[in-house]
Amino acid sequence: MEFSVNHPILFVIAGILIAVVLAQSVFFLVKALRRSKQLGMDQKKLKKTMLSAALFTIAPAVAIVISVMILSKSLGLPLPWLRLSVIGSMSYETVAATNTLNAMNETLGASNLTAQQYVTVLTVMTISIMMGIWLVPAIGKKLQKGMQSLSNRDAKWADIFSISLFIGMIAAFLGFVFCDVSRLWTAEDGIVTAIKDGVTVEYSATSGLIPVCVMAVSALIMIICGLLMRKPKLKWLSEYALPISLVLGMASAIPFTMWLG
Amino acid sequence: MKKEMTYLDSVHRDGRIWNLSVMVLLLAFPAAVCVIFNVLPQWNSLLMGLIATAPMYWAVGAIETVTYVPMLGAGGSYLSFVTGNISNLKLPCALNALEQNEVSANSEEGEVVSTIAIAISSIVTTIIIIIGVLLIVPLTPILQAPALQPAFDQILPALFGGLGVAFVSKNWKIAVAPAILMLILFIFVPALNAGTVGIMVPVSALFTIGVARIMYKRGAL
């Protein structure tokens, strides 16, 4: 059979795998919903949670579609479709493909991939990210048991422990938002060159402030939503607060980039 | 008499079956391509590619597992480590859901809520990508329009701004020290950037737990 990166059979295989992953999500959703009924949880509230989760997911998911589009130019459509529907990311897939093709003295996107190049890249991509998918079955239960016994010993500390994990993660991303602020004093003649996804890009000295401004807008909108939500009539805002702050924050990036980029 | 299986036990049993099955299926993809197109990988390049790629991502995967499993809950973890986008989508989604329902992450209600949020997020993501793939021709010029690009480049700041307010405002005492530490590190250490933020999450989490422990012992929380 003659190979092409967009061969129909590749779409069929990717489609089957994605259907299985989708089935897993549906399975766990049904299982958790059944349990919620047994526990007597407020079903109306859970419906709102589901709506909020779905709305919140739209913008990041569209960003993933854009990554699929970019990668499809060099790798065909089925491979990025599958890879970005399971664990992986634009930067990871690019790194894995580049590393493998470099070993064959090829560059990503330079020419049409042969079947052998394709299967080599695909194997590296598949194996190199396969840690969590088996490690969670291997040690997930133990980790959860550890949290449970902590909770049994000292419930208040266990809650603080969980919150500390969340806060720790948020603090790391807060730092990340500020990581390019240093361009203000490292820029030469107002320009900084950096490598992004294997391509050299020029940035202005003030470009590091864009994420900071976007975060500030998003935080401000969340605060406004929080204040509005105190009024009983506007309590419904709670489901939409995070999706609204996400989308408006993203939208604010457009003028900020024009101004500072 | 056989002890009755708890809900959590059954989540772990089902999760193990699902994840290991998906893992086998993912590995079957390259194998199927080999058989269908009658071709073998270029072994030398495969090895070089793996050596250059796998160690770092395996290390990150191991650290992510230990860091994120206690936050995601059991069902959420099995799903998240198959469908990915954990720190930029699944975890924020779960956190928001726990906040809305005012349940502790350590309770069974918390487990159920985070599983529901993560499952919905996974389903919606998969469906949106399917729509994107089906409509790739008409959608490409719209979504890749240069005017929209800055918005998609800034998803993480837009996400953590809102989430940060919701979470930090309720726990500001715990948040002060790690926020200052991370700001100083990320601003002044050039090696810390988008590529290394994943490695800093467990560092920051451990630091926060340490600070919180001291405050808790002193009765400040």
PDB file of N, CA, C and O in Angstrom, chain A residues 23-39 41 43 46 50, chain B residues 5-18 74-76 78-79 108 111-113 115-116 119 123:
ATOM      1  N   ALA A  23     -14.642   6.894  25.279  1.00  0.00           N
ATOM      2  CA  ALA A  23     -15.454   5.927  26.044  1.00  0.00           C
ATOM      3  C   ALA A  23     -14.999   5.889  27.497  1.00  0.00           C
ATOM      4  O   ALA A  23     -15.814   5.790  28.416  1.00  0.00           O
ATOM      5  N   GLN A  24     -13.679   6.001  27.715  1.00  0.00           N
ATOM      6  CA  GLN A  24     -13.171   5.983  29.096  1.00  0.00           C
ATOM      7  C   GLN A  24     -13.728   7.186  29.876  1.00  0.00           C
ATOM      8  O   GLN A  24     -14.164   7.041  31.024  1.00  0.00           O
ATOM      9  N   SER A  25     -13.739   8.358  29.239  1.00  0.00           N
ATOM     10  CA  SER A  25     -14.253   9.558  29.915  1.00  0.00           C
ATOM     11  C   SER A  25     -15.737   9.390  30.238  1.00  0.00           C
ATOM     12  O   SER A  25     -16.178   9.728  31.340  1.00  0.00           O
ATOM     13  N   VAL A  26     -16.504   8.856  29.268  1.00  0.00           N
ATOM     14  CA  VAL A  26     -17.937   8.663  29.492  1.00  0.00           C
ATOM     15  C   VAL A  26     -18.148   7.656  30.626  1.00  0.00           C
ATOM     16  O   VAL A  26     -18.977   7.858  31.513  1.00  0.00           O
ATOM     17  N   PHE A  27     -17.354   6.588  30.623  1.00  0.00           N
ATOM     18  CA  PHE A  27     -17.452   5.556  31.658  1.00  0.00           C
ATOM     19  C   PHE A  27     -17.279   6.171  33.053  1.00  0.00           C
ATOM     20  O   PHE A  27     -18.092   5.959  33.953  1.00  0.00           O
ATOM     21  N   PHE A  28     -16.203   6.963  33.217  1.00  0.00           N
ATOM     22  CA  PHE A  28     -15.942   7.547  34.543  1.00  0.00           C
ATOM     23  C   PHE A  28     -16.978   8.600  34.912  1.00  0.00           C
ATOM     24  O   PHE A  28     -17.304   8.767  36.088  1.00  0.00           O
ATOM     25  N   LEU A  29     -17.496   9.312  33.902  1.00  0.00           N
ATOM     26  CA  LEU A  29     -18.533  10.311  34.168  1.00  0.00           C
ATOM     27  C   LEU A  29     -19.789   9.621  34.722  1.00  0.00           C
ATOM     28  O   LEU A  29     -20.325  10.022  35.759  1.00  0.00           O
ATOM     29  N   VAL A  30     -20.216   8.547  34.053  1.00  0.00           N
ATOM     30  CA  VAL A  30     -21.423   7.827  34.476  1.00  0.00           C
ATOM     31  C   VAL A  30     -21.221   7.237  35.875  1.00  0.00           C
ATOM     32  O   VAL A  30     -22.080   7.336  36.751  1.00  0.00           O
ATOM     33  N   LYS A  31     -20.034   6.667  36.075  1.00  0.00           N
ATOM     34  CA  LYS A  31     -19.723   6.044  37.371  1.00  0.00           C
ATOM     35  C   LYS A  31     -19.781   7.084  38.503  1.00  0.00           C
ATOM     36  O   LYS A  31     -20.388   6.839  39.550  1.00  0.00           O
ATOM     37  N   ALA A  32     -19.180   8.259  38.260  1.00  0.00           N
ATOM     38  CA  ALA A  32     -19.161   9.294  39.299  1.00  0.00           C
ATOM     39  C   ALA A  32     -20.565   9.856  39.527  1.00  0.00           C
ATOM     40  O   ALA A  32     -20.952  10.123  40.671  1.00  0.00           O
ATOM     41  N   LEU A  33     -21.334  10.012  38.446  1.00  0.00           N
ATOM     42  CA  LEU A  33     -22.696  10.537  38.613  1.00  0.00           C
ATOM     43  C   LEU A  33     -23.563   9.575  39.423  1.00  0.00           C
ATOM     44  O   LEU A  33     -24.341   9.986  40.276  1.00  0.00           O
ATOM     45  N   ARG A  34     -23.407   8.263  39.135  1.00  0.00           N
ATOM     46  CA  ARG A  34     -24.164   7.261  39.914  1.00  0.00           C
ATOM     47  C   ARG A  34     -23.815   7.361  41.388  1.00  0.00           C
ATOM     48  O   ARG A  34     -24.671   7.323  42.258  1.00  0.00           O
ATOM     49  N   ARG A  35     -22.511   7.478  41.662  1.00  0.00           N
ATOM     50  CA  ARG A  35     -22.064   7.557  43.047  1.00  0.00           C
ATOM     51  C   ARG A  35     -22.614   8.819  43.718  1.00  0.00           C
ATOM     52  O   ARG A  35     -22.979   8.798  44.892  1.00  0.00           O
ATOM     53  N   SER A  36     -22.652   9.926  42.943  1.00  0.00           N
ATOM     54  CA  SER A  36     -23.141  11.183  43.523  1.00  0.00           C
ATOM     55  C   SER A  36     -24.590  11.032  43.983  1.00  0.00           C
ATOM     56  O   SER A  36     -24.987  11.595  45.001  1.00  0.00           O
ATOM     57  N   LYS A  37     -25.379  10.238  43.237  1.00  0.00           N
ATOM     58  CA  LYS A  37     -26.775  10.008  43.630  1.00  0.00           C
ATOM     59  C   LYS A  37     -26.834   9.192  44.913  1.00  0.00           C
ATOM     60  O   LYS A  37     -27.614   9.478  45.815  1.00  0.00           O
ATOM     61  N   GLN A  38     -25.965   8.151  44.977  1.00  0.00           N
ATOM     62  CA  GLN A  38     -25.929   7.323  46.194  1.00  0.00           C
ATOM     63  C   GLN A  38     -25.552   8.153  47.411  1.00  0.00           C
ATOM     64  O   GLN A  38     -26.036   7.925  48.515  1.00  0.00           O
ATOM     65  N   LEU A  39     -24.661   9.135  47.193  1.00  0.00           N
ATOM     66  CA  LEU A  39     -24.205   9.964  48.313  1.00  0.00           C
ATOM     67  C   LEU A  39     -25.205  11.065  48.636  1.00  0.00           C
ATOM     68  O   LEU A  39     -25.011  11.835  49.580  1.00  0.00           O
ATOM     69  N   MET A  41     -25.895  13.709  46.789  1.00  0.00           N
ATOM     70  CA  MET A  41     -25.379  15.045  46.468  1.00  0.00           C
ATOM     71  C   MET A  41     -26.404  15.821  45.633  1.00  0.00           C
ATOM     72  O   MET A  41     -27.197  15.227  44.903  1.00  0.00           O
ATOM     73  N   GLN A  43     -27.998  17.275  42.824  1.00  0.00           N
ATOM     74  CA  GLN A  43     -27.824  17.017  41.386  1.00  0.00           C
ATOM     75  C   GLN A  43     -27.872  18.309  40.560  1.00  0.00           C
ATOM     76  O   GLN A  43     -27.205  18.425  39.534  1.00  0.00           O
ATOM     77  N   LEU A  46     -24.523  19.810  40.645  1.00  0.00           N
ATOM     78  CA  LEU A  46     -23.579  19.059  39.808  1.00  0.00           C
ATOM     79  C   LEU A  46     -23.795  19.374  38.330  1.00  0.00           C
ATOM     80  O   LEU A  46     -22.843  19.440  37.559  1.00  0.00           O
ATOM     81  N   MET A  50     -21.047  20.752  35.695  1.00  0.00           N
ATOM     82  CA  MET A  50     -20.750  20.183  34.377  1.00  0.00           C
ATOM     83  C   MET A  50     -20.791  21.262  33.301  1.00  0.00           C
ATOM     84  O   MET A  50     -19.926  21.309  32.428  1.00  0.00           O
TER      85      MET A  50
ATOM     86  N   MET B   5     -16.297  -4.107  48.217  1.00  0.00           N
ATOM     87  CA  MET B   5     -15.394  -3.145  47.591  1.00  0.00           C
ATOM     88  C   MET B   5     -15.929  -1.723  47.758  1.00  0.00           C
ATOM     89  O   MET B   5     -17.107  -1.469  47.527  1.00  0.00           O
ATOM     90  N   THR B   6     -15.085  -0.792  48.177  1.00  0.00           N
ATOM     91  CA  THR B   6     -15.548   0.589  48.303  1.00  0.00           C
ATOM     92  C   THR B   6     -15.575   1.225  46.921  1.00  0.00           C
ATOM     93  O   THR B   6     -15.020   0.689  45.963  1.00  0.00           O
ATOM     94  N   TYR B   7     -16.209   2.411  46.848  1.00  0.00           N
ATOM     95  CA  TYR B   7     -16.259   3.132  45.566  1.00  0.00           C
ATOM     96  C   TYR B   7     -14.844   3.406  45.060  1.00  0.00           C
ATOM     97  O   TYR B   7     -14.527   3.181  43.888  1.00  0.00           O
ATOM     98  N   LEU B   8     -13.977   3.875  45.994  1.00  0.00           N
ATOM     99  CA  LEU B   8     -12.607   4.212  45.585  1.00  0.00           C
ATOM    100  C   LEU B   8     -11.856   2.996  45.054  1.00  0.00           C
ATOM    101  O   LEU B   8     -11.136   3.076  44.063  1.00  0.00           O
ATOM    102  N   ASP B   9     -12.044   1.854  45.740  1.00  0.00           N
ATOM    103  CA  ASP B   9     -11.390   0.620  45.266  1.00  0.00           C
ATOM    104  C   ASP B   9     -11.820   0.299  43.847  1.00  0.00           C
ATOM    105  O   ASP B   9     -11.004  -0.078  43.004  1.00  0.00           O
ATOM    106  N   SER B  10     -13.130   0.479  43.586  1.00  0.00           N
ATOM    107  CA  SER B  10     -13.623   0.136  42.245  1.00  0.00           C
ATOM    108  C   SER B  10     -13.101   1.133  41.207  1.00  0.00           C
ATOM    109  O   SER B  10     -12.849   0.771  40.063  1.00  0.00           O
ATOM    110  N   VAL B  11     -12.900   2.397  41.622  1.00  0.00           N
ATOM    111  CA  VAL B  11     -12.322   3.378  40.693  1.00  0.00           C
ATOM    112  C   VAL B  11     -10.899   2.948  40.318  1.00  0.00           C
ATOM    113  O   VAL B  11     -10.507   2.988  39.147  1.00  0.00           O
ATOM    114  N   HIS B  12     -10.146   2.520  41.338  1.00  0.00           N
ATOM    115  CA  HIS B  12      -8.768   2.085  41.046  1.00  0.00           C
ATOM    116  C   HIS B  12      -8.751   0.850  40.141  1.00  0.00           C
ATOM    117  O   HIS B  12      -7.954   0.768  39.213  1.00  0.00           O
ATOM    118  N   ARG B  13      -9.659  -0.108  40.416  1.00  0.00           N
ATOM    119  CA  ARG B  13      -9.707  -1.311  39.578  1.00  0.00           C
ATOM    120  C   ARG B  13     -10.035  -0.942  38.125  1.00  0.00           C
ATOM    121  O   ARG B  13      -9.308  -1.298  37.201  1.00  0.00           O
ATOM    122  N   ASP B  14     -11.099  -0.144  37.948  1.00  0.00           N
ATOM    123  CA  ASP B  14     -11.505   0.228  36.586  1.00  0.00           C
ATOM    124  C   ASP B  14     -10.436   1.093  35.915  1.00  0.00           C
ATOM    125  O   ASP B  14     -10.158   0.944  34.729  1.00  0.00           O
ATOM    126  N   GLY B  15      -9.864   2.007  36.693  1.00  0.00           N
ATOM    127  CA  GLY B  15      -8.845   2.905  36.135  1.00  0.00           C
ATOM    128  C   GLY B  15      -7.641   2.136  35.626  1.00  0.00           C
ATOM    129  O   GLY B  15      -7.120   2.413  34.549  1.00  0.00           O
ATOM    130  N   ARG B  16      -7.235   1.134  36.406  1.00  0.00           N
ATOM    131  CA  ARG B  16      -6.086   0.323  35.984  1.00  0.00           C
ATOM    132  C   ARG B  16      -6.386  -0.388  34.669  1.00  0.00           C
ATOM    133  O   ARG B  16      -5.569  -0.396  33.747  1.00  0.00           O
ATOM    134  N   ILE B  17      -7.575  -0.976  34.599  1.00  0.00           N
ATOM    135  CA  ILE B  17      -7.936  -1.708  33.373  1.00  0.00           C
ATOM    136  C   ILE B  17      -7.941  -0.743  32.180  1.00  0.00           C
ATOM    137  O   ILE B  17      -7.340  -1.016  31.142  1.00  0.00           O
ATOM    138  N   TRP B  18      -8.596   0.409  32.357  1.00  0.00           N
ATOM    139  CA  TRP B  18      -8.696   1.367  31.245  1.00  0.00           C
ATOM    140  C   TRP B  18      -7.316   1.877  30.820  1.00  0.00           C
ATOM    141  O   TRP B  18      -6.988   1.875  29.641  1.00  0.00           O
ATOM    142  N   ALA B  74      -8.729  10.098  42.527  1.00  0.00           N
ATOM    143  CA  ALA B  74      -8.450   8.830  41.838  1.00  0.00           C
ATOM    144  C   ALA B  74      -8.978   8.827  40.401  1.00  0.00           C
ATOM    145  O   ALA B  74      -8.209   8.718  39.443  1.00  0.00           O
ATOM    146  N   GLY B  75     -10.295   8.997  40.240  1.00  0.00           N
ATOM    147  CA  GLY B  75     -10.893   8.949  38.898  1.00  0.00           C
ATOM    148  C   GLY B  75     -10.284  10.015  37.994  1.00  0.00           C
ATOM    149  O   GLY B  75      -9.965   9.757  36.832  1.00  0.00           O
ATOM    150  N   GLY B  76     -10.108  11.217  38.536  1.00  0.00           N
ATOM    151  CA  GLY B  76      -9.535  12.317  37.773  1.00  0.00           C
ATOM    152  C   GLY B  76      -8.127  12.005  37.296  1.00  0.00           C
ATOM    153  O   GLY B  76      -7.734  12.377  36.195  1.00  0.00           O
ATOM    154  N   TYR B  78      -6.730   8.940  36.681  1.00  0.00           N
ATOM    155  CA  TYR B  78      -6.707   7.953  35.597  1.00  0.00           C
ATOM    156  C   TYR B  78      -7.072   8.629  34.271  1.00  0.00           C
ATOM    157  O   TYR B  78      -6.442   8.389  33.244  1.00  0.00           O
ATOM    158  N   LEU B  79      -8.083   9.493  34.310  1.00  0.00           N
ATOM    159  CA  LEU B  79      -8.506  10.174  33.084  1.00  0.00           C
ATOM    160  C   LEU B  79      -7.456  11.177  32.609  1.00  0.00           C
ATOM    161  O   LEU B  79      -7.099  11.212  31.440  1.00  0.00           O
ATOM    162  N   GLU B 108     -15.100  12.016  49.806  1.00  0.00           N
ATOM    163  CA  GLU B 108     -15.596  11.240  48.674  1.00  0.00           C
ATOM    164  C   GLU B 108     -16.407  12.135  47.725  1.00  0.00           C
ATOM    165  O   GLU B 108     -16.371  11.953  46.504  1.00  0.00           O
ATOM    166  N   GLU B 111     -13.939  13.711  45.500  1.00  0.00           N
ATOM    167  CA  GLU B 111     -13.505  12.737  44.480  1.00  0.00           C
ATOM    168  C   GLU B 111     -14.515  12.694  43.322  1.00  0.00           C
ATOM    169  O   GLU B 111     -14.148  12.752  42.149  1.00  0.00           O
ATOM    170  N   VAL B 112     -15.804  12.626  43.693  1.00  0.00           N
ATOM    171  CA  VAL B 112     -16.865  12.542  42.673  1.00  0.00           C
ATOM    172  C   VAL B 112     -16.906  13.823  41.835  1.00  0.00           C
ATOM    173  O   VAL B 112     -16.948  13.777  40.601  1.00  0.00           O
ATOM    174  N   VAL B 113     -16.843  14.979  42.520  1.00  0.00           N
ATOM    175  CA  VAL B 113     -16.924  16.261  41.810  1.00  0.00           C
ATOM    176  C   VAL B 113     -15.748  16.431  40.849  1.00  0.00           C
ATOM    177  O   VAL B 113     -15.933  16.827  39.693  1.00  0.00           O
ATOM    178  N   THR B 115     -13.877  14.117  39.488  1.00  0.00           N
ATOM    179  CA  THR B 115     -13.989  13.159  38.371  1.00  0.00           C
ATOM    180  C   THR B 115     -14.985  13.665  37.329  1.00  0.00           C
ATOM    181  O   THR B 115     -14.714  13.622  36.122  1.00  0.00           O
ATOM    182  N   ILE B 116     -16.138  14.192  37.808  1.00  0.00           N
ATOM    183  CA  ILE B 116     -17.155  14.686  36.868  1.00  0.00           C
ATOM    184  C   ILE B 116     -16.590  15.841  36.047  1.00  0.00           C
ATOM    185  O   ILE B 116     -16.724  15.866  34.813  1.00  0.00           O
ATOM    186  N   ALA B 119     -13.944  14.556  33.583  1.00  0.00           N
ATOM    187  CA  ALA B 119     -14.542  13.752  32.511  1.00  0.00           C
ATOM    188  C   ALA B 119     -15.228  14.658  31.490  1.00  0.00           C
ATOM    189  O   ALA B 119     -15.045  14.503  30.278  1.00  0.00           O
ATOM    190  N   ILE B 123     -14.225  15.066  27.572  1.00  0.00           N
ATOM    191  CA  ILE B 123     -15.179  14.792  26.496  1.00  0.00           C
ATOM    192  C   ILE B 123     -15.290  16.015  25.580  1.00  0.00           C
ATOM    193  O   ILE B 123     -15.225  15.897  24.350  1.00  0.00           O
TER     194      ILE B 123
END
